Amino acid sequence: TIFFVSGLVTLLQSTFGCRLPIIQGGTFAFLVPTGAILSLQEWKCPPEYKDGFWTGNITQEARDEIWQTRMREIQGAICVSALFQIVLGYCGLIGLLLRFITPLTITPAVTMIGVSLFKAASFNAQGNWGIALLTIVVMILFSQYLSNVDLPAIKYSKGRLKFTRIPLLKLFPILLTIVCMWGLCALLTSTQAIGPKNAARTDTKIGLISNSDWFRVPYPCKYTTETYLELEMSIYPRYKNQGNIRH
């Protein structure tokens, strides 16, 4: 869903929007208000769900309803906050704030968001610290040290194929890191170099692929039209984006 929507929004922005030479993508800025919403008493995990497993006699329909109600809450908050951002943009308020929003002011905000997510990052990384640390190293290598290295490619122009060079490492450092590290994990999995309970294995959740649809178009309000007015979710992303654009 995130890749489909990111591609669609990038196409709209580069064709009908302000045509900035950037790729639209998901933002981690929504994670903090999302966590705040889910930490409310009414949205905490039920007692039947412990340590990632369901216990007790609970049907699949009841399980689906438990996570779908939370999805509706977050979905409504994001939809409302997105509309709020549109209003902010068209009323000209962002233009007034640009004199105060600079890369210097956005750095502390980004730092606080990153630090607040350290617990979740460390929890996911502890399954295999070797792969986690190597992922960080490869990402830094691609984005900071090899960003000016153009990779050879083939393009079709004027009825014939030509060799050219494109800055793939500069355009897609994170995506290429994911591909490389997933390929390494797949190799370690196929050769049985890592144990069956190792978090780095690529076949632990293979059922998600077999149970997924070949084609699926995401759409708003999939889990009913229930919404939750949470304008807090829109303030920081707008603040963060304007600081990045100014930079």
GROMACS .gro file of N, CA, C and O in nm, residues 65-141:
model
  308
   65GLU      N    1  -1.161  -0.795   1.421
   65GLU     CA    2  -1.232  -0.675   1.467
   65GLU      C    3  -1.147  -0.595   1.566
   65GLU      O    4  -1.152  -0.472   1.568
   66ILE      N    5  -1.066  -0.663   1.645
   66ILE     CA    6  -0.982  -0.594   1.743
   66ILE      C    7  -0.882  -0.503   1.675
   66ILE      O    8  -0.865  -0.386   1.711
   67TRP      N    9  -0.811  -0.556   1.572
   67TRP     CA   10  -0.712  -0.469   1.508
   67TRP      C   11  -0.775  -0.373   1.407
   67TRP      O   12  -0.722  -0.265   1.382
   68GLN      N   13  -0.891  -0.410   1.351
   68GLN     CA   14  -0.954  -0.321   1.255
   68GLN      C   15  -1.013  -0.197   1.322
   68GLN      O   16  -1.015  -0.089   1.263
   69THR      N   17  -1.062  -0.211   1.446
   69THR     CA   18  -1.111  -0.092   1.516
   69THR      C   19  -0.998   0.007   1.541
   69THR      O   20  -1.018   0.129   1.531
   70ARG      N   21  -0.881  -0.043   1.570
   70ARG     CA   22  -0.764   0.045   1.590
   70ARG      C   23  -0.720   0.105   1.457
   70ARG      O   24  -0.679   0.221   1.451
   71MET      N   25  -0.730   0.025   1.351
   71MET     CA   26  -0.696   0.076   1.219
   71MET      C   27  -0.790   0.189   1.178
   71MET      O   28  -0.749   0.289   1.119
   72ARG      N   29  -0.918   0.175   1.211
   72ARG     CA   30  -1.014   0.281   1.178
   72ARG      C   31  -0.981   0.409   1.253
   72ARG      O   32  -0.994   0.519   1.199
   73GLU      N   33  -0.938   0.396   1.376
   73GLU     CA   34  -0.905   0.513   1.456
   73GLU      C   35  -0.786   0.588   1.396
   73GLU      O   36  -0.789   0.710   1.379
   74ILE      N   37  -0.681   0.515   1.363
   74ILE     CA   38  -0.561   0.577   1.305
   74ILE      C   39  -0.590   0.629   1.165
   74ILE      O   40  -0.545   0.737   1.125
   75GLN      N   41  -0.666   0.551   1.086
   75GLN     CA   42  -0.702   0.593   0.951
   75GLN      C   43  -0.777   0.725   0.952
   75GLN      O   44  -0.748   0.817   0.874
   76GLY      N   45  -0.873   0.738   1.041
   76GLY     CA   46  -0.950   0.862   1.050
   76GLY      C   47  -0.864   0.979   1.092
   76GLY      O   48  -0.878   1.091   1.039
   77ALA      N   49  -0.772   0.955   1.186
   77ALA     CA   50  -0.684   1.063   1.231
   77ALA      C   51  -0.595   1.113   1.118
   77ALA      O   52  -0.575   1.233   1.100
   78ILE      N   53  -0.540   1.020   1.038
   78ILE     CA   54  -0.453   1.059   0.928
   78ILE      C   55  -0.531   1.133   0.820
   78ILE      O   56  -0.484   1.232   0.763
   79CYS      N   57  -0.653   1.086   0.791
   79CYS     CA   58  -0.735   1.153   0.688
   79CYS      C   59  -0.768   1.296   0.730
   79CYS      O   60  -0.756   1.390   0.650
   80VAL      N   61  -0.808   1.314   0.855
   80VAL     CA   62  -0.843   1.447   0.903
   80VAL      C   63  -0.720   1.537   0.906
   80VAL      O   64  -0.726   1.654   0.867
   81SER      N   65  -0.607   1.484   0.951
   81SER     CA   66  -0.485   1.565   0.957
   81SER      C   67  -0.438   1.604   0.817
   81SER      O   68  -0.385   1.714   0.797
   82ALA      N   69  -0.458   1.515   0.718
   82ALA     CA   70  -0.421   1.548   0.581
   82ALA      C   71  -0.505   1.663   0.527
   82ALA      O   72  -0.453   1.755   0.461
   83LEU      N   73  -0.635   1.661   0.555
   83LEU     CA   74  -0.722   1.771   0.514
   83LEU      C   75  -0.682   1.901   0.584
   83LEU      O   76  -0.687   2.009   0.524
   84PHE      N   77  -0.641   1.890   0.709
   84PHE     CA   78  -0.598   2.007   0.784
   84PHE      C   79  -0.472   2.067   0.722
   84PHE      O   80  -0.456   2.191   0.716
   85GLN      N   81  -0.381   1.982   0.673
   85GLN     CA   82  -0.261   2.032   0.606
   85GLN      C   83  -0.296   2.106   0.477
   85GLN      O   84  -0.233   2.206   0.443
   86ILE      N   85  -0.395   2.055   0.405
   86ILE     CA   86  -0.437   2.123   0.282
   86ILE      C   87  -0.491   2.262   0.314
   86ILE      O   88  -0.461   2.360   0.245
   87VAL      N   89  -0.570   2.271   0.420
   87VAL     CA   90  -0.623   2.401   0.461
   87VAL      C   91  -0.510   2.496   0.499
   87VAL      O   92  -0.511   2.615   0.463
   88LEU      N   93  -0.412   2.446   0.573
   88LEU     CA   94  -0.298   2.529   0.611
   88LEU      C   95  -0.224   2.582   0.489
   88LEU      O   96  -0.181   2.697   0.485
   89GLY      N   97  -0.210   2.496   0.387
   89GLY     CA   98  -0.138   2.537   0.267
   89GLY      C   99  -0.212   2.642   0.187
   89GLY      O  100  -0.153   2.741   0.142
   90TYR      N  101  -0.344   2.625   0.171
   90TYR     CA  102  -0.420   2.717   0.087
   90TYR      C  103  -0.452   2.850   0.156
   90TYR      O  104  -0.473   2.950   0.089
   91CYS      N  105  -0.454   2.852   0.288
   91CYS     CA  106  -0.484   2.977   0.356
   91CYS      C  107  -0.362   3.067   0.368
   91CYS      O  108  -0.374   3.182   0.412
   92GLY      N  109  -0.245   3.015   0.333
   92GLY     CA  110  -0.124   3.097   0.336
   92GLY      C  111  -0.054   3.105   0.469
   92GLY      O  112   0.044   3.178   0.484
   93LEU      N  113  -0.103   3.029   0.567
   93LEU     CA  114  -0.041   3.034   0.699
   93LEU      C  115   0.101   2.981   0.698
   93LEU      O  116   0.188   3.032   0.770
   94ILE      N  117   0.128   2.881   0.615
   94ILE     CA  118   0.263   2.824   0.608
   94ILE      C  119   0.363   2.927   0.560
   94ILE      O  120   0.478   2.933   0.606
   95GLY      N  121   0.320   3.013   0.467
   95GLY     CA  122   0.411   3.118   0.420
   95GLY      C  123   0.455   3.211   0.530
   95GLY      O  124   0.568   3.259   0.532
   96LEU      N  125   0.364   3.238   0.623
   96LEU     CA  126   0.399   3.324   0.737
   96LEU      C  127   0.495   3.254   0.832
   96LEU      O  128   0.578   3.319   0.897
   97LEU      N  129   0.484   3.123   0.841
   97LEU     CA  130   0.569   3.049   0.933
   97LEU      C  131   0.708   3.019   0.879
   97LEU      O  132   0.797   2.981   0.954
   98LEU      N  133   0.724   3.034   0.746
   98LEU     CA  134   0.853   2.999   0.685
   98LEU      C  135   0.968   3.083   0.738
   98LEU      O  136   1.083   3.039   0.735
   99ARG      N  137   0.941   3.203   0.786
   99ARG     CA  138   1.048   3.286   0.839
   99ARG      C  139   1.104   3.229   0.969
   99ARG      O  140   1.215   3.263   1.009
  100PHE      N  141   1.027   3.141   1.035
  100PHE     CA  142   1.073   3.081   1.160
  100PHE      C  143   1.117   2.937   1.142
  100PHE      O  144   1.188   2.884   1.226
  101ILE      N  145   1.071   2.872   1.035
  101ILE     CA  146   1.102   2.730   1.015
  101ILE      C  147   1.225   2.719   0.927
  101ILE      O  148   1.222   2.749   0.807
  102THR      N  149   1.334   2.674   0.984
  102THR     CA  150   1.460   2.658   0.912
  102THR      C  151   1.517   2.521   0.947
  102THR      O  152   1.471   2.455   1.041
  103PRO      N  153   1.619   2.475   0.874
  103PRO     CA  154   1.683   2.348   0.912
  103PRO      C  155   1.735   2.348   1.055
  103PRO      O  156   1.740   2.243   1.119
  104LEU      N  157   1.772   2.466   1.106
  104LEU     CA  158   1.821   2.473   1.244
  104LEU      C  159   1.711   2.442   1.344
  104LEU      O  160   1.733   2.374   1.445
  105THR      N  161   1.590   2.489   1.316
  105THR     CA  162   1.480   2.464   1.410
  105THR      C  163   1.423   2.324   1.394
  105THR      O  164   1.365   2.270   1.490
  106ILE      N  165   1.437   2.264   1.277
  106ILE     CA  166   1.380   2.132   1.256
  106ILE      C  167   1.469   2.022   1.312
  106ILE      O  168   1.423   1.911   1.344
  107THR      N  169   1.598   2.047   1.327
  107THR     CA  170   1.690   1.944   1.375
  107THR      C  171   1.653   1.891   1.513
  107THR      O  172   1.648   1.769   1.534
  108PRO      N  173   1.626   1.976   1.613
  108PRO     CA  174   1.586   1.922   1.743
  108PRO      C  175   1.458   1.839   1.737
  108PRO      O  176   1.446   1.738   1.807
  109ALA      N  177   1.362   1.881   1.652
  109ALA     CA  178   1.237   1.805   1.642
  109ALA      C  179   1.261   1.667   1.584
  109ALA      O  180   1.208   1.567   1.635
  110VAL      N  181   1.341   1.659   1.477
  110VAL     CA  182   1.372   1.529   1.417
  110VAL      C  183   1.448   1.441   1.516
  110VAL      O  184   1.425   1.320   1.526
  111THR      N  185   1.540   1.501   1.591
  111THR     CA  186   1.617   1.426   1.690
  111THR      C  187   1.527   1.368   1.797
  111THR      O  188   1.541   1.251   1.836
  112MET      N  189   1.433   1.448   1.847
  112MET     CA  190   1.343   1.399   1.952
  112MET      C  191   1.255   1.285   1.902
  112MET      O  192   1.231   1.188   1.974
  113ILE      N  193   1.209   1.296   1.778
  113ILE     CA  194   1.129   1.188   1.721
  113ILE      C  195   1.212   1.061   1.710
  113ILE      O  196   1.167   0.951   1.745
  114GLY      N  197   1.335   1.073   1.661
  114GLY     CA  198   1.422   0.956   1.645
  114GLY      C  199   1.455   0.890   1.778
  114GLY      O  200   1.451   0.768   1.792
  115VAL      N  201   1.484   0.971   1.878
  115VAL     CA  202   1.517   0.916   2.010
  115VAL      C  203   1.397   0.845   2.071
  115VAL      O  204   1.410   0.741   2.136
  116SER      N  205   1.279   0.901   2.051
  116SER     CA  206   1.159   0.839   2.108
  116SER      C  207   1.129   0.703   2.046
  116SER      O  208   1.060   0.620   2.107
  117LEU      N  209   1.180   0.676   1.925
  117LEU     CA  210   1.157   0.548   1.857
  117LEU      C  211   1.269   0.449   1.881
  117LEU      O  212   1.267   0.339   1.824
  118PHE      N  213   1.367   0.485   1.965
  118PHE     CA  214   1.481   0.396   1.986
  118PHE      C  215   1.439   0.263   2.047
  118PHE      O  216   1.494   0.158   2.014
  119LYS      N  217   1.341   0.267   2.138
  119LYS     CA  218   1.297   0.144   2.203
  119LYS      C  219   1.242   0.045   2.101
  119LYS      O  220   1.275  -0.075   2.106
  120ALA      N  221   1.160   0.093   2.008
  120ALA     CA  222   1.104   0.005   1.906
  120ALA      C  223   1.213  -0.046   1.813
  120ALA      O  224   1.213  -0.163   1.773
  121ALA      N  225   1.309   0.041   1.778
  121ALA     CA  226   1.417  -0.001   1.689
  121ALA      C  227   1.504  -0.107   1.755
  121ALA      O  228   1.541  -0.207   1.691
  122SER      N  229   1.539  -0.088   1.881
  122SER     CA  230   1.622  -0.185   1.951
  122SER      C  231   1.549  -0.318   1.970
  122SER      O  232   1.610  -0.425   1.965
  123PHE      N  233   1.417  -0.312   1.992
  123PHE     CA  234   1.339  -0.435   2.008
  123PHE      C  235   1.342  -0.518   1.881
  123PHE      O  236   1.356  -0.640   1.885
  124ASN      N  237   1.328  -0.452   1.764
  124ASN     CA  238   1.331  -0.525   1.638
  124ASN      C  239   1.471  -0.570   1.600
  124ASN      O  240   1.489  -0.671   1.532
  125ALA      N  241   1.572  -0.494   1.642
  125ALA     CA  242   1.710  -0.528   1.605
  125ALA      C  243   1.768  -0.640   1.689
  125ALA      O  244   1.863  -0.707   1.647
  126GLN      N  245   1.715  -0.662   1.810
  126GLN     CA  246   1.775  -0.761   1.898
  126GLN      C  247   1.758  -0.904   1.848
  126GLN      O  248   1.825  -0.996   1.897
  127GLY      N  249   1.672  -0.923   1.749
  127GLY     CA  250   1.659  -1.056   1.691
  127GLY      C  251   1.786  -1.101   1.621
  127GLY      O  252   1.816  -1.221   1.617
  128ASN      N  253   1.860  -1.008   1.565
  128ASN     CA  254   1.989  -1.040   1.502
  128ASN      C  255   2.067  -0.909   1.492
  128ASN      O  256   2.053  -0.835   1.395
  129TRP      N  257   2.149  -0.882   1.592
  129TRP     CA  258   2.223  -0.756   1.595
  129TRP      C  259   2.324  -0.746   1.481
  129TRP      O  260   2.356  -0.637   1.435
  130GLY      N  261   2.376  -0.857   1.436
  130GLY     CA  262   2.472  -0.855   1.326
  130GLY      C  263   2.411  -0.798   1.199
  130GLY      O  264   2.469  -0.709   1.135
  131ILE      N  265   2.294  -0.849   1.162
  131ILE     CA  266   2.224  -0.799   1.043
  131ILE      C  267   2.182  -0.655   1.062
  131ILE      O  268   2.190  -0.572   0.970
  132ALA      N  269   2.136  -0.621   1.182
  132ALA     CA  270   2.091  -0.484   1.210
  132ALA      C  271   2.205  -0.384   1.195
  132ALA      O  272   2.191  -0.279   1.130
  133LEU      N  273   2.320  -0.416   1.254
  133LEU     CA  274   2.436  -0.325   1.245
  133LEU      C  275   2.489  -0.318   1.103
  133LEU      O  276   2.529  -0.211   1.055
  134LEU      N  277   2.490  -0.431   1.033
  134LEU     CA  278   2.537  -0.430   0.893
  134LEU      C  279   2.444  -0.347   0.806
  134LEU      O  280   2.489  -0.280   0.712
  135THR      N  281   2.314  -0.350   0.835
  135THR     CA  282   2.219  -0.267   0.760
  135THR      C  283   2.250  -0.119   0.778
  135THR      O  284   2.247  -0.042   0.682
  136ILE      N  285   2.283  -0.079   0.900
  136ILE     CA  286   2.318   0.060   0.926
  136ILE      C  287   2.444   0.098   0.850
  136ILE      O  288   2.453   0.205   0.788
  137VAL      N  289   2.543   0.009   0.851
  137VAL     CA  290   2.669   0.037   0.781
  137VAL      C  291   2.647   0.051   0.631
  137VAL      O  292   2.698   0.145   0.568
  138VAL      N  293   2.570  -0.040   0.573
  138VAL     CA  294   2.545  -0.035   0.429
  138VAL      C  295   2.466   0.091   0.392
  138VAL      O  296   2.495   0.155   0.290
  139MET      N  297   2.369   0.127   0.474
  139MET     CA  298   2.291   0.247   0.445
  139MET      C  299   2.378   0.372   0.450
  139MET      O  300   2.367   0.461   0.365
  140ILE      N  301   2.464   0.382   0.551
  140ILE     CA  302   2.556   0.496   0.559
  140ILE      C  303   2.650   0.498   0.441
  140ILE      O  304   2.680   0.603   0.383
  141LEU      N  305   2.698   0.381   0.402
  141LEU     CA  306   2.790   0.371   0.288
  141LEU      C  307   2.723   0.419   0.160
  141LEU      O  308   2.781   0.498   0.084
   0.00000   0.00000   0.00000
